[in-house]
CSV table of C-alpha atoms in Angstrom, one decimal:
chain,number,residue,atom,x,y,z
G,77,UNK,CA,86.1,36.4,50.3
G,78,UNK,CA,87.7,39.4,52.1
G,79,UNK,CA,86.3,42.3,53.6
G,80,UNK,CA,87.6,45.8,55.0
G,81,UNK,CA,86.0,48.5,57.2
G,82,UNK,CA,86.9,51.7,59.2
G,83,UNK,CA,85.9,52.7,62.1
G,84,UNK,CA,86.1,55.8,63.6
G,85,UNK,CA,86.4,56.2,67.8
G,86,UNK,CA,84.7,58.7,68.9
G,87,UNK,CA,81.8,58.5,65.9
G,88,UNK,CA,78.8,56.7,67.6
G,89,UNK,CA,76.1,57.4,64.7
G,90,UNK,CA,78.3,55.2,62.0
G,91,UNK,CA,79.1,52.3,65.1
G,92,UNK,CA,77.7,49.1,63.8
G,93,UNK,CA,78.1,50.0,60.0
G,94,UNK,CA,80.5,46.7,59.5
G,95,UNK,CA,77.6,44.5,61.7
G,96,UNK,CA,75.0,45.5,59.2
G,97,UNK,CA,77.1,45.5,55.9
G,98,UNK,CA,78.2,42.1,57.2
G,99,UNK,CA,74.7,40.7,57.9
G,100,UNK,CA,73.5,41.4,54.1
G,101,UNK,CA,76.4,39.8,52.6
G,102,UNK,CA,75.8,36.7,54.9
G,103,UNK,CA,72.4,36.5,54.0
G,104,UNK,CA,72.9,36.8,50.1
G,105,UNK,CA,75.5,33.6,50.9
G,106,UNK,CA,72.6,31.9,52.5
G,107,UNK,CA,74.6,31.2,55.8
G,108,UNK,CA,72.6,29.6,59.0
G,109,UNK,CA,70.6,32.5,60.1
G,110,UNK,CA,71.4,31.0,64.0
G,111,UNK,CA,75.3,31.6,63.0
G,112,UNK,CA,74.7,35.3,61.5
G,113,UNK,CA,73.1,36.5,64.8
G,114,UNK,CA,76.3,35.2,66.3
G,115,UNK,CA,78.6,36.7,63.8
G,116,UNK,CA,76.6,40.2,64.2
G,117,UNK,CA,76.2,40.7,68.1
G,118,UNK,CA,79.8,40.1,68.5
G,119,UNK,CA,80.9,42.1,66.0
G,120,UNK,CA,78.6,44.9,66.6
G,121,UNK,CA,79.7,45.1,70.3
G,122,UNK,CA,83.6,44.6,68.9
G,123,UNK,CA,82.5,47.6,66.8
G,124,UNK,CA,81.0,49.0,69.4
G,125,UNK,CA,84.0,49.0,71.9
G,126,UNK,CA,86.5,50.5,69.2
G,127,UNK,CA,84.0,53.6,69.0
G,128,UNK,CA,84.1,53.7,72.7
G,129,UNK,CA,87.6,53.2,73.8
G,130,UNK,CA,90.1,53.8,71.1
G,131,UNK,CA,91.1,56.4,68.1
G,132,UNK,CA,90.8,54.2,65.2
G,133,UNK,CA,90.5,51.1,63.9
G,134,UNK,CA,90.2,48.2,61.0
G,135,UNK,CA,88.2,45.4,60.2
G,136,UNK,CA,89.3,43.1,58.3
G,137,UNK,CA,86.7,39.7,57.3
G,138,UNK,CA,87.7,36.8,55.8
G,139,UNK,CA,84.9,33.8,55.2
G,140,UNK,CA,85.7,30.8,53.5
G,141,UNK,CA,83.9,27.5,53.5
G,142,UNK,CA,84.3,26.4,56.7
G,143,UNK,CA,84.5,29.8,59.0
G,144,UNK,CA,84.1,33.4,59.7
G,145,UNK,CA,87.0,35.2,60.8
G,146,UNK,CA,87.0,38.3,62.2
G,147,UNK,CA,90.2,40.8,63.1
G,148,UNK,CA,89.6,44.2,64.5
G,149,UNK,CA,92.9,45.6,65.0
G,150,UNK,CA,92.7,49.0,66.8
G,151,UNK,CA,95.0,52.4,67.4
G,152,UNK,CA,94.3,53.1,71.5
G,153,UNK,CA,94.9,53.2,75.3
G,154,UNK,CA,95.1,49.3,75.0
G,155,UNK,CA,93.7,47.1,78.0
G,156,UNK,CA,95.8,46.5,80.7
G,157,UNK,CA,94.4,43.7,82.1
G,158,UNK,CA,92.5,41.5,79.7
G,159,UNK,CA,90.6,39.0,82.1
G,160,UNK,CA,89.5,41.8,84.8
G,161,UNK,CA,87.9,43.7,81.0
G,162,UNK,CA,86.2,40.3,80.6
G,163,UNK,CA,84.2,40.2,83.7
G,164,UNK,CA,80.4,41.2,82.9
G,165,UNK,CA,79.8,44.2,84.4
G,166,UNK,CA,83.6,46.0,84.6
G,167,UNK,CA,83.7,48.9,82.4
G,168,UNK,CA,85.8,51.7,82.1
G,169,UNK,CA,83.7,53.5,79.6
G,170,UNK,CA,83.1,57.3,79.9
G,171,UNK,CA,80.1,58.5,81.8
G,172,UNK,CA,78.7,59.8,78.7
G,173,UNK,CA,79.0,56.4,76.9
G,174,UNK,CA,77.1,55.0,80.1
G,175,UNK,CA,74.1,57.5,79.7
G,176,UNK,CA,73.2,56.3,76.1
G,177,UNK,CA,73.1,52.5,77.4
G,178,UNK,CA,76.4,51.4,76.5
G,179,UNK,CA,79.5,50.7,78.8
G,180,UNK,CA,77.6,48.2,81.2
G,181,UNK,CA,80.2,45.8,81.6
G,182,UNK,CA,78.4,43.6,78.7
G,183,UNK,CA,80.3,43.5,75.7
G,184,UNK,CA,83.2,41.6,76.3
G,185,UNK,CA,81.1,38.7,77.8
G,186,UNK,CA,78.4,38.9,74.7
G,187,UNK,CA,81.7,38.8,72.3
G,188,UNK,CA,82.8,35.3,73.7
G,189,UNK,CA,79.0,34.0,74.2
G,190,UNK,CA,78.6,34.5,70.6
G,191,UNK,CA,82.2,33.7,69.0
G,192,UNK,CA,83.2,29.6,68.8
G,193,UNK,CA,87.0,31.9,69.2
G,194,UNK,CA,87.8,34.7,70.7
G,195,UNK,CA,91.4,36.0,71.2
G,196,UNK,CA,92.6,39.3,72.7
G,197,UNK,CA,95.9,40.8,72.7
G,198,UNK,CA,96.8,44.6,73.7
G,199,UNK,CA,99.5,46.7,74.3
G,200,UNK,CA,98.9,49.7,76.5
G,201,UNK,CA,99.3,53.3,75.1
G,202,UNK,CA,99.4,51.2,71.6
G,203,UNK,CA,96.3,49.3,70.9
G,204,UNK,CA,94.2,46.1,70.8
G,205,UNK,CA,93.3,43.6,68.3
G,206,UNK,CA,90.8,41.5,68.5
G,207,UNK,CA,90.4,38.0,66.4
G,208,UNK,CA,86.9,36.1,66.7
G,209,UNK,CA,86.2,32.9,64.3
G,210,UNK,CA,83.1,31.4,63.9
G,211,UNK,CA,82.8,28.2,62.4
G,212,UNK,CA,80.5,27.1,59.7
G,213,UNK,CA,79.7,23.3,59.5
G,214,UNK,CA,78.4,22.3,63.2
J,69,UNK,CA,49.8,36.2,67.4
J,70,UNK,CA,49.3,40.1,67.5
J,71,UNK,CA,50.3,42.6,65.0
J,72,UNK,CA,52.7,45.6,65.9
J,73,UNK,CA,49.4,47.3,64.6
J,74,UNK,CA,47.1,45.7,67.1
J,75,UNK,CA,49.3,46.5,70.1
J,76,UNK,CA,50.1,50.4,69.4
J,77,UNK,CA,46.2,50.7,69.1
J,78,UNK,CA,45.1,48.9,72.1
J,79,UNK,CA,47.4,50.9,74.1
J,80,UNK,CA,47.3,54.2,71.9
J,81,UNK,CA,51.0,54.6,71.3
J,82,UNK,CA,51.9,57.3,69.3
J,83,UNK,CA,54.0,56.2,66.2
J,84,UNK,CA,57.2,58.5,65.1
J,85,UNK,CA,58.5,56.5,62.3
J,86,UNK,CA,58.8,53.0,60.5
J,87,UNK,CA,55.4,52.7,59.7
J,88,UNK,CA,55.9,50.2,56.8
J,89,UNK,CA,57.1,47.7,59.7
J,90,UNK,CA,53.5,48.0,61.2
J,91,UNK,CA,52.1,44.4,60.3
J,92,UNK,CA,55.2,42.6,61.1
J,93,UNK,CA,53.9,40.1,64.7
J,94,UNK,CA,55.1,40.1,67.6
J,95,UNK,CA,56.9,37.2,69.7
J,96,UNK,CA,57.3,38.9,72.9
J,97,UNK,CA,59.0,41.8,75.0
J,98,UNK,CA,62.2,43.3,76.3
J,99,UNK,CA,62.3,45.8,78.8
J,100,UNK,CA,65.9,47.5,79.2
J,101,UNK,CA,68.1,50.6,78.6
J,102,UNK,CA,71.4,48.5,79.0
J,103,UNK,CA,72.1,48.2,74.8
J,104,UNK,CA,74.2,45.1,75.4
J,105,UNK,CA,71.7,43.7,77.7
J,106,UNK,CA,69.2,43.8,74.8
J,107,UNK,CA,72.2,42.9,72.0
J,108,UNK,CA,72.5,39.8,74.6
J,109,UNK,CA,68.9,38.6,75.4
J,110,UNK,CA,66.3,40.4,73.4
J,111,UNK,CA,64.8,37.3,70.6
J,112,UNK,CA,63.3,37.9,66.9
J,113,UNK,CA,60.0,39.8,66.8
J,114,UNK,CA,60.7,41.2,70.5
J,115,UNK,CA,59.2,44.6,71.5
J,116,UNK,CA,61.9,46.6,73.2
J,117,UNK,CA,60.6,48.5,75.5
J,118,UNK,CA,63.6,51.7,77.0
J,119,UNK,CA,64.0,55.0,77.4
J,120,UNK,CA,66.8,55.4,74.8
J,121,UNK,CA,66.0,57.8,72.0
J,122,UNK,CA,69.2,57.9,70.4
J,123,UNK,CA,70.0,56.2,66.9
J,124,UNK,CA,72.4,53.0,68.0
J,125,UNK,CA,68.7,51.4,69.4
J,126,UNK,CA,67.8,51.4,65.7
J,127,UNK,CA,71.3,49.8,64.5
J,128,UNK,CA,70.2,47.3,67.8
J,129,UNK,CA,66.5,46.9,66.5
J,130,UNK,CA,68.2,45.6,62.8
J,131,UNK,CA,70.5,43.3,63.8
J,132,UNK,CA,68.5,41.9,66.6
J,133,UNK,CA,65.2,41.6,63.6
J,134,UNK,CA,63.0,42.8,66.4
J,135,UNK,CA,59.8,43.9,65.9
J,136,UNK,CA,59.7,47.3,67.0
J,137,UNK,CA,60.7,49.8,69.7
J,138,UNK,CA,58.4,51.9,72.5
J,139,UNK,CA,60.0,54.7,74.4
J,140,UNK,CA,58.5,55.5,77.7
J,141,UNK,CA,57.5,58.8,79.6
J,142,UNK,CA,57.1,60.8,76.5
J,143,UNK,CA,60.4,61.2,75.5
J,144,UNK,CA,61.1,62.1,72.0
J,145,UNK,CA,63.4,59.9,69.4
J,146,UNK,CA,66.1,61.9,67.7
J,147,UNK,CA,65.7,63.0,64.5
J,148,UNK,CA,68.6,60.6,63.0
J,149,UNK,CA,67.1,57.9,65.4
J,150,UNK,CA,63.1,58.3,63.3
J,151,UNK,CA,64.9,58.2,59.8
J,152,UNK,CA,66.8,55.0,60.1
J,153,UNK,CA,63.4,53.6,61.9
J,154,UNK,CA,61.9,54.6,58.5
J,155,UNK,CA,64.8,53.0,56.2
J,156,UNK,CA,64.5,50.0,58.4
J,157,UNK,CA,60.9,49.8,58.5
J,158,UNK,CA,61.3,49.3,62.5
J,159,UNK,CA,58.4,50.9,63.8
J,160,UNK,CA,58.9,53.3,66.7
J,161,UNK,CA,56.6,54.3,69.0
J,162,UNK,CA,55.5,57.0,72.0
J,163,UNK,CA,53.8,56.5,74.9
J,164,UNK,CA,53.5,58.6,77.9
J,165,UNK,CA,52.9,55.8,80.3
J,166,UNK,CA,56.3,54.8,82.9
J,167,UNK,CA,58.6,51.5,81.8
J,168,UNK,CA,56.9,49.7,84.3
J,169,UNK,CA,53.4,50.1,83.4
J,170,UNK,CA,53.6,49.8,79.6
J,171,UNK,CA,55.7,46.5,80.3
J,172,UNK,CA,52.9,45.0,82.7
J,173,UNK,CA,50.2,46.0,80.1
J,174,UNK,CA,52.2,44.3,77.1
J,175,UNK,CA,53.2,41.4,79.3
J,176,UNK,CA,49.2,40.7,80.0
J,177,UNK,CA,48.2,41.3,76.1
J,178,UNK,CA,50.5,39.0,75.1
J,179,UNK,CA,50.2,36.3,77.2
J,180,UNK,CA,46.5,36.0,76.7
C-alpha cells in the first residue's frame, strides 16, 4: 500500500495533515496501537520540521506486511551538519517558530526514539530526505 | 478515575470547545509549552496543561489521544485552534489561574 502527501513550508495550520491521515488508515488496518504512536510522533515532528525549515516537500508511505516505511524528501537550505542537528536541544528554527512551542531542539531526538530506522541525508542549499522504517512483527 | 467533567467543575474552568469530549477520564497531567516535549512524554488520557493557544496543540492533543487541554492566565484559544477542538471532541478549557497553580491543584485531585 502506497501513500503520497505535500507539504507546504511555511504553512503551520496544515503541519501534521499526513500524521493524522496516516493514523486512520493504521487503525482501519488494525496495526499495534503501541507501533502507530510511534509511526505518528515521528512523522508528525518529520512533518513538522519540513514546515519549519524548508520550501516544500513529499511524503511518500509505503506499508507492507512486515514494516512502515517512511520517505520525506524535501526542497531546502539542507543541514549541514547532521549529528550536531541531532543533539536534543540544537535548533536553528526561527524565533517566531520558537514562540509557538516548536524549535526546542526536540524533534530530531523524538524522530529516532520513535523510529526502529532512521536515516538522514542532505545537501546544503538543495535539500534533505529523510527515510524512517518501522517494523511490524516484534 | 475522574471525568474531564469532574475536573473542569471542581476547579471552574471555563470550556471554549470540544464539549462532546467531556466524559472521556483522565490518566494524568502534562505541564509544558515545548510541543515536542509534550509530542515526546505526554501518555493517553493526559491533561496538558500550556499556555499555547494556537491550532498545532489540537493536531498534538489527536495524535497523542489525550484527554484534553487547559490554557493558563486567561489567554484565549484561536479561533481555528476551538474548531478543530470541536471536530476532535478534545475539550479545551480556560482558567485564569498561573501554570503553576492549576498544575499543583490537578496534581493533588488526581492523586487522591
Amino acid at each position: 500500500m502506497e501513500f503520497e502527501f505535500i507539504v507546504e513550508g511555511g504553512n503551520f495550520i496544515k503541519a501534521g495533515t499526513a500524521s493524522s491521515q496516516l493514523k486512520k488508515i493504521l487503525k482501519q488496518l488494525n496495526v499495534d496501537p503501541k507501533v502507530v504512536k510511534r509511526v505518528v510522533v515521528a512523522l508528525y515532528e518529520a512533518e513538522v520540521n519540513i514546515v519549519a525549515h524548508a520550501y516544500s516537500g513529499v511524503v511518500q508511505i509505503t506499508i507492507s506486511t512486515e514494516s512502515i516505511n517512511i520517505r520525506l524528501v524535501d526542497e531546502g537550505p539542507g543541514i549541514p551538519d547532521i549529528n550536531l542537528a541531532m543533539q536534543t536541544g540544537y535548533s536553528t528554527a526561527s524565533s517566531e517558530v520558537r514562540e509557538m512551542g516548536f524549535g526546542a531542539g526536540m524533534g530530531l531526538p523524538n524522530m529516532k526514539n520513535n523510529s526502529d530506522v532512521l536515516n538522514i541525508t542532505s545537501e546544503v542549499g538543495k535539500g534533505t530526505i529523510v527515510e524512517m522504517s518501522f517494523f511490524l512483527n516484534q | 478515575m475522574m471525568t474531564i467533567k469532574e475536573l473542569s467543575e471542581k476547579l471552574n474552568l471555563k470550556l471554549s470547545g470540544g464539549a462532546e469530549g467531556l466524559t472521556n477520564e483522565i490518566t494524568g497531567g502534562y505541564t509544558s509549552d515545548l510541543l515536542s516535549d509534550v509530542i515526546g512524554h505526554a501518555e493517553q488520557g493526559n491533561v496538558w496543561i500550556t499556555l499555547q493557544t494556537h491550532k498545532n496543540v489540537m493536531a498534538i492533543a489527536s495524535l497523542k489521544e489525550l484527554a484534553c487541554v487547559i490554557i493558563v492566565n486567561d489567554l484565549e484559544p484561536s479561533e481555528d485552534m476551538i474548531s478543530q477542538s470541536n471536530e476532535e471532541n478534545i475539550p479545551v478549557f480556560v482558567t485564569s489561574e498561573s501554570t503553576f497553580e492549576i498544575t499543583g491543584k490537578i496534581y493533588n485531585l488526581i492523586n487522591k
